[in-house]
CSV table of C-alpha atoms in Angstrom, one decimal:
chain,number,residue,atom,x,y,z
A,1,MET,CA,88.1,117.7,100.8
A,2,PRO,CA,89.1,114.5,99.0
A,3,SER,CA,86.5,113.5,96.4
A,4,LEU,CA,87.7,109.9,96.3
A,5,ALA,CA,87.9,107.1,98.9
A,6,PRO,CA,91.2,106.4,100.6
A,7,ALA,CA,91.3,103.0,98.9
A,8,VAL,CA,91.3,104.7,95.5
A,9,HIS,CA,94.1,107.0,96.5
A,10,LEU,CA,96.2,104.1,97.9
A,11,THR,CA,95.7,102.2,94.6
A,12,GLY,CA,97.0,105.4,93.0
A,13,VAL,CA,100.1,105.3,95.1
A,14,LEU,CA,100.9,101.7,94.1
A,15,ALA,CA,100.1,102.4,90.5
A,16,ALA,CA,102.6,105.4,90.5
A,17,LEU,CA,105.3,103.1,92.0
A,18,GLU,CA,104.7,100.6,89.2
A,19,VAL,CA,105.2,103.4,86.6
A,20,ILE,CA,108.4,104.5,88.3
A,21,GLU,CA,109.7,100.9,88.4
A,22,ARG,CA,109.0,100.5,84.6
A,23,GLU,CA,110.6,103.8,83.7
A,24,LEU,CA,113.7,103.0,85.7
A,25,ALA,CA,114.5,100.2,83.2
A,26,GLU,CA,114.9,102.9,80.5
A,27,VAL,CA,116.2,106.1,82.2
A,28,SER,CA,119.4,106.8,84.0
A,29,LEU,CA,119.4,107.9,87.6
A,30,GLU,CA,121.6,110.8,86.6
A,31,ALA,CA,119.2,112.0,83.8
A,32,PRO,CA,117.9,115.5,84.3
A,33,VAL,CA,114.2,116.0,85.1
A,34,PRO,CA,112.8,118.8,82.9
A,35,THR,CA,109.7,119.2,85.0
A,36,CYS,CA,111.8,119.6,88.2
A,37,PRO,CA,114.6,121.9,87.0
A,38,GLY,CA,117.9,121.2,88.7
A,39,TRP,CA,117.0,117.7,89.8
A,40,SER,CA,118.2,114.4,88.5
A,41,VAL,CA,116.1,111.2,88.6
A,42,ARG,CA,118.1,110.1,91.6
A,43,GLN,CA,117.4,113.3,93.5
A,44,LEU,CA,113.7,113.2,92.6
A,45,LEU,CA,113.2,109.7,93.8
A,46,ALA,CA,115.2,110.3,97.0
A,47,HIS,CA,112.8,113.2,97.6
A,48,LEU,CA,109.8,111.0,97.0
A,49,GLY,CA,111.0,108.2,99.2
A,50,THR,CA,111.6,110.8,101.9
A,51,ALA,CA,108.1,112.2,101.5
A,52,HIS,CA,106.7,108.7,102.0
A,53,ARG,CA,108.7,108.2,105.1
A,54,TRP,CA,107.8,111.6,106.5
A,55,ALA,CA,104.1,110.8,106.0
A,56,LEU,CA,104.6,107.5,107.8
A,57,SER,CA,106.3,109.3,110.7
A,58,VAL,CA,103.2,111.6,111.0
A,59,LEU,CA,100.7,108.8,110.9
A,60,ALA,CA,102.6,106.4,113.2
A,61,PRO,CA,105.3,108.3,115.0
A,62,ASP,CA,108.1,106.5,116.9
A,63,PRO,CA,109.0,108.7,119.9
A,64,SER,CA,112.3,106.9,120.3
A,65,THR,CA,113.4,107.7,116.7
A,66,PRO,CA,112.2,111.2,115.5
A,67,PHE,CA,112.0,111.5,111.8
A,68,ASP,CA,115.1,113.1,110.2
A,69,PRO,CA,114.3,114.1,106.6
A,70,THR,CA,118.0,114.9,105.8
A,71,ALA,CA,119.1,111.4,106.9
A,72,ALA,CA,116.2,109.8,104.9
A,73,GLU,CA,117.1,111.7,101.8
A,74,ALA,CA,120.8,110.9,102.2
A,75,GLU,CA,119.9,107.2,102.4
A,76,GLY,CA,118.1,107.4,99.1
A,77,LEU,CA,120.8,109.4,97.4
A,78,GLY,CA,123.4,107.0,98.6
A,79,LEU,CA,121.9,103.9,97.0
A,80,PRO,CA,124.2,102.5,94.2
A,81,GLY,CA,121.7,101.8,91.4
A,82,SER,CA,118.2,101.7,90.1
A,83,ALA,CA,117.4,98.3,91.6
A,84,GLU,CA,118.4,99.4,95.1
A,85,LEU,CA,116.6,102.7,94.8
A,86,SER,CA,113.5,101.0,93.5
A,87,GLY,CA,113.5,98.6,96.4
A,88,TRP,CA,113.9,101.4,98.9
A,89,LEU,CA,110.9,103.2,97.3
A,90,ARG,CA,108.8,100.1,97.4
A,91,SER,CA,109.7,99.5,101.1
A,92,GLY,CA,108.5,102.9,102.0
A,93,VAL,CA,105.3,102.7,99.9
A,94,GLU,CA,104.3,99.3,101.3
A,95,ARG,CA,104.7,100.5,104.9
A,96,LEU,CA,102.8,103.7,104.2
A,97,VAL,CA,99.9,101.9,102.4
A,98,SER,CA,99.6,99.3,105.1
A,99,THR,CA,99.7,102.0,107.9
A,100,ILE,CA,96.9,104.1,106.2
A,101,GLU,CA,94.8,101.0,105.6
A,102,ALA,CA,95.0,100.0,109.3
A,103,ALA,CA,94.4,103.6,110.6
A,104,PRO,CA,91.1,104.3,112.2
A,105,THR,CA,88.8,106.7,110.4
A,106,ASP,CA,89.0,109.1,113.4
A,107,LEU,CA,92.8,109.2,113.4
A,108,GLU,CA,94.2,112.3,114.8
A,109,ALA,CA,97.3,113.6,112.9
A,110,LEU,CA,98.8,116.7,111.3
A,111,VAL,CA,97.2,118.0,108.1
A,112,PHE,CA,98.5,121.1,106.3
A,113,LEU,CA,96.2,122.0,103.4
A,114,LYS,CA,93.1,124.0,103.3
A,115,GLU,CA,89.8,122.0,103.4
A,116,ALA,CA,92.0,119.0,104.1
A,117,GLY,CA,89.3,116.6,105.4
A,118,PRO,CA,90.0,113.9,108.0
A,119,PRO,CA,93.7,113.1,108.5
A,120,ARG,CA,93.5,109.5,107.2
A,121,ASP,CA,91.8,110.6,104.0
A,122,PHE,CA,94.1,113.6,103.7
A,123,TRP,CA,97.3,111.5,103.8
A,124,ALA,CA,96.0,108.9,101.4
A,125,ARG,CA,95.2,111.7,98.9
A,126,ARG,CA,98.4,113.7,99.5
A,127,GLN,CA,100.6,110.7,99.0
A,128,CYS,CA,98.7,109.6,95.9
A,129,HIS,CA,99.2,112.9,94.1
A,130,GLU,CA,102.8,113.3,95.4
A,131,SER,CA,103.6,109.8,94.0
A,132,THR,CA,101.6,110.3,90.7
A,133,ILE,CA,103.1,113.6,89.9
A,134,HIS,CA,106.6,112.4,90.5
A,135,ALA,CA,106.0,109.3,88.5
A,136,ILE,CA,105.0,111.7,85.7
A,137,ASP,CA,108.3,113.5,86.3
A,138,VAL,CA,110.2,110.2,85.7
A,139,ILE,CA,108.4,109.9,82.4
A,140,ALA,CA,109.5,113.4,81.5
A,141,ALA,CA,113.1,112.5,82.4
A,142,ARG,CA,112.9,109.6,79.9
A,143,THR,CA,111.4,111.7,77.1
A,144,GLY,CA,113.3,114.9,77.9
A,145,ALA,CA,110.2,117.0,77.8
A,146,PRO,CA,107.0,117.9,79.6
A,147,VAL,CA,104.4,115.2,79.4
A,148,SER,CA,101.2,114.9,77.3
A,149,ALA,CA,98.0,113.3,78.4
A,150,ASP,CA,98.4,110.3,76.2
A,151,GLU,CA,101.7,109.4,77.9
A,152,VAL,CA,100.1,108.9,81.3
A,153,THR,CA,97.6,106.4,82.7
A,154,VAL,CA,95.7,108.6,85.1
A,155,SER,CA,91.9,108.3,85.3
A,156,ASP,CA,89.7,111.4,84.8
A,157,ALA,CA,88.4,111.0,88.4
A,158,LEU,CA,91.9,111.0,89.9
A,159,ALA,CA,93.0,113.9,87.6
A,160,LEU,CA,90.1,116.0,88.8
A,161,ASP,CA,90.8,115.2,92.4
A,162,GLY,CA,94.4,116.3,91.9
A,163,VAL,CA,93.3,119.5,90.3
A,164,ASP,CA,91.1,120.1,93.4
A,165,GLU,CA,93.9,119.4,95.8
A,166,LEU,CA,96.2,121.9,94.2
A,167,LEU,CA,93.6,124.7,93.7
A,168,VAL,CA,91.7,124.3,96.9
A,169,GLY,CA,94.3,122.8,99.2
A,170,PHE,CA,97.6,124.3,98.2
A,171,TRP,CA,96.7,127.6,96.4
A,172,GLN,CA,94.4,128.9,99.2
A,173,ARG,CA,97.3,128.8,101.7
A,174,GLY,CA,98.8,132.2,102.2
A,175,ARG,CA,102.4,131.4,101.4
A,176,SER,CA,101.7,129.4,98.2
A,177,SER,CA,98.8,131.5,96.9
A,178,PRO,CA,98.9,133.1,93.5
A,179,HIS,CA,98.1,136.8,93.5
A,180,THR,CA,97.0,139.5,91.0
A,181,ALA,CA,97.4,143.2,91.3
A,182,SER,CA,93.7,143.8,91.0
A,183,ARG,CA,90.6,141.7,91.9
A,184,GLU,CA,90.0,139.1,89.2
A,185,ARG,CA,87.9,136.0,88.7
A,186,THR,CA,89.2,133.0,86.8
A,187,LEU,CA,87.1,130.0,85.9
A,188,VAL,CA,89.0,126.7,85.8
A,189,SER,CA,87.1,123.7,84.4
A,190,ALA,CA,87.2,120.2,83.0
A,191,ALA,CA,84.3,117.8,82.4
A,192,ASP,CA,81.6,118.7,84.9
A,193,ARG,CA,83.9,120.1,87.6
A,194,ALA,CA,84.7,123.8,88.0
A,195,TRP,CA,86.7,126.0,90.3
A,196,LEU,CA,86.1,129.8,90.5
A,197,LEU,CA,89.3,131.5,91.6
A,198,HIS,CA,89.1,134.9,93.3
A,199,SER,CA,92.5,136.5,93.1
A,200,SER,CA,93.8,139.8,94.4
A,201,GLU,CA,96.7,141.0,96.5
A,202,GLU,CA,95.2,138.9,99.3
A,203,PRO,CA,95.4,135.0,99.5
A,204,LEU,CA,93.5,133.3,96.8
A,205,ARG,CA,89.9,132.2,97.5
A,206,VAL,CA,88.5,129.2,95.6
A,207,HIS,CA,84.9,128.0,95.2
A,208,SER,CA,84.5,124.6,93.7
A,209,PHE,CA,81.2,123.4,92.1
A,210,ARG,CA,79.7,121.1,89.6
A,211,LEU,CA,78.9,122.4,86.1
A,212,LYS,CA,75.3,121.8,85.3
A,213,ASP,CA,75.7,123.3,81.8
A,214,PRO,CA,79.3,123.1,80.4
A,215,GLU,CA,78.2,125.7,77.8
A,216,ALA,CA,77.0,128.2,80.3
A,217,ALA,CA,78.7,131.6,80.3
A,218,TYR,CA,80.2,133.1,83.5
A,219,GLU,CA,81.2,136.6,84.2
A,220,VAL,CA,85.0,136.1,84.7
A,221,ASP,CA,88.2,137.7,83.7
A,222,ALA,CA,89.9,134.6,82.5
A,223,VAL,CA,89.2,130.9,81.6
A,224,ILE,CA,91.4,127.9,82.0
A,225,SER,CA,89.9,124.7,80.7
A,226,GLY,CA,90.7,121.3,79.1
A,227,ASP,CA,90.2,117.6,79.4
A,228,PRO,CA,90.7,116.3,83.0
A,229,VAL,CA,94.1,114.8,82.5
A,230,ASP,CA,95.4,117.7,80.5
A,231,LEU,CA,94.2,120.1,83.2
A,232,TYR,CA,95.9,118.0,85.9
A,233,LEU,CA,99.2,118.1,84.1
A,234,ALA,CA,98.8,121.8,83.3
A,235,VAL,CA,97.9,123.1,86.8
A,236,TRP,CA,100.7,121.0,88.3
A,237,ASN,CA,103.1,122.4,85.7
A,238,ARG,CA,103.9,119.0,84.1
A,239,GLY,CA,102.7,119.6,80.6
A,240,GLY,CA,99.2,119.1,79.1
A,241,GLN,CA,97.3,121.2,76.6
A,242,VAL,CA,94.6,123.6,78.0
A,243,LEU,CA,92.9,126.8,77.0
A,244,ASP,CA,94.4,129.5,79.2
A,245,SER,CA,92.8,132.7,77.8
A,246,ALA,CA,94.9,135.2,79.8
A,247,GLY,CA,98.1,133.2,80.2
A,248,ARG,CA,97.6,132.9,83.9
A,249,LEU,CA,99.2,129.5,84.7
A,250,GLN,CA,102.8,130.3,84.1
A,251,ALA,CA,102.8,133.4,86.1
A,252,TRP,CA,101.0,131.6,88.9
A,253,HIS,CA,103.4,128.6,88.8
A,254,ASP,CA,106.3,131.1,89.1
A,255,ALA,CA,104.7,132.6,92.2
A,256,ALA,CA,103.2,129.6,93.9
A,257,ALA,CA,105.9,127.0,94.6
A,258,ILE,CA,104.7,123.9,96.4
A,259,ARG,CA,106.1,123.1,99.8
A,260,TRP,CA,105.5,120.1,102.0
A,261,ALA,CA,103.9,122.0,104.8
């Protein structure tokens, strides 16, 4: 479940938009995105704006106009320049943020991750990390390389929340779950947060907990650890520097592509 309040996540959405707007002053829309192979900045941002509009359609559906992701993405792709694409993104973000802010705490809506929490909280969190990770992708497009922790302005708390969303939310789903041929235990940790991953040929199981003693030894087959922002970048396959004692992350990234739902 989300470890941060919806207001914190919505602030993160707006902060990511500001990063994108700054980066667009220095990077071409046709620049390749090394952290999203095969995509240009234009394609990346058309995808992001479509994700925002999809979330909005889930939270406040319009029965007279069903959401069409193909049409939404085509709209973004068809915009002539950075200013227009930036404005289109901002329009979607502002509507999304205001809709979540106005939503009741007992809102009923689709959620699609494990241990998702209430729908209002879930969507604030999901769009925060969707936006933050793709803002990092735009930085990578400008530099031409995966990103280091000192190139991003993500708090430790937000980074740890994003690690939790990926490991607990995405990776425990059957279709996006990393697997190992035998039963293995991997400890993932940063600061005082830890996740024990139980992998096998079955869907991954994850137990999250607080580290009372960061120096304590655990009986595991592999360890992945680092500072919070480095771990965030690494588990989301955006860069970062972490200890990965058995080289698990790359194999798991190859096997566990992220899908919207």
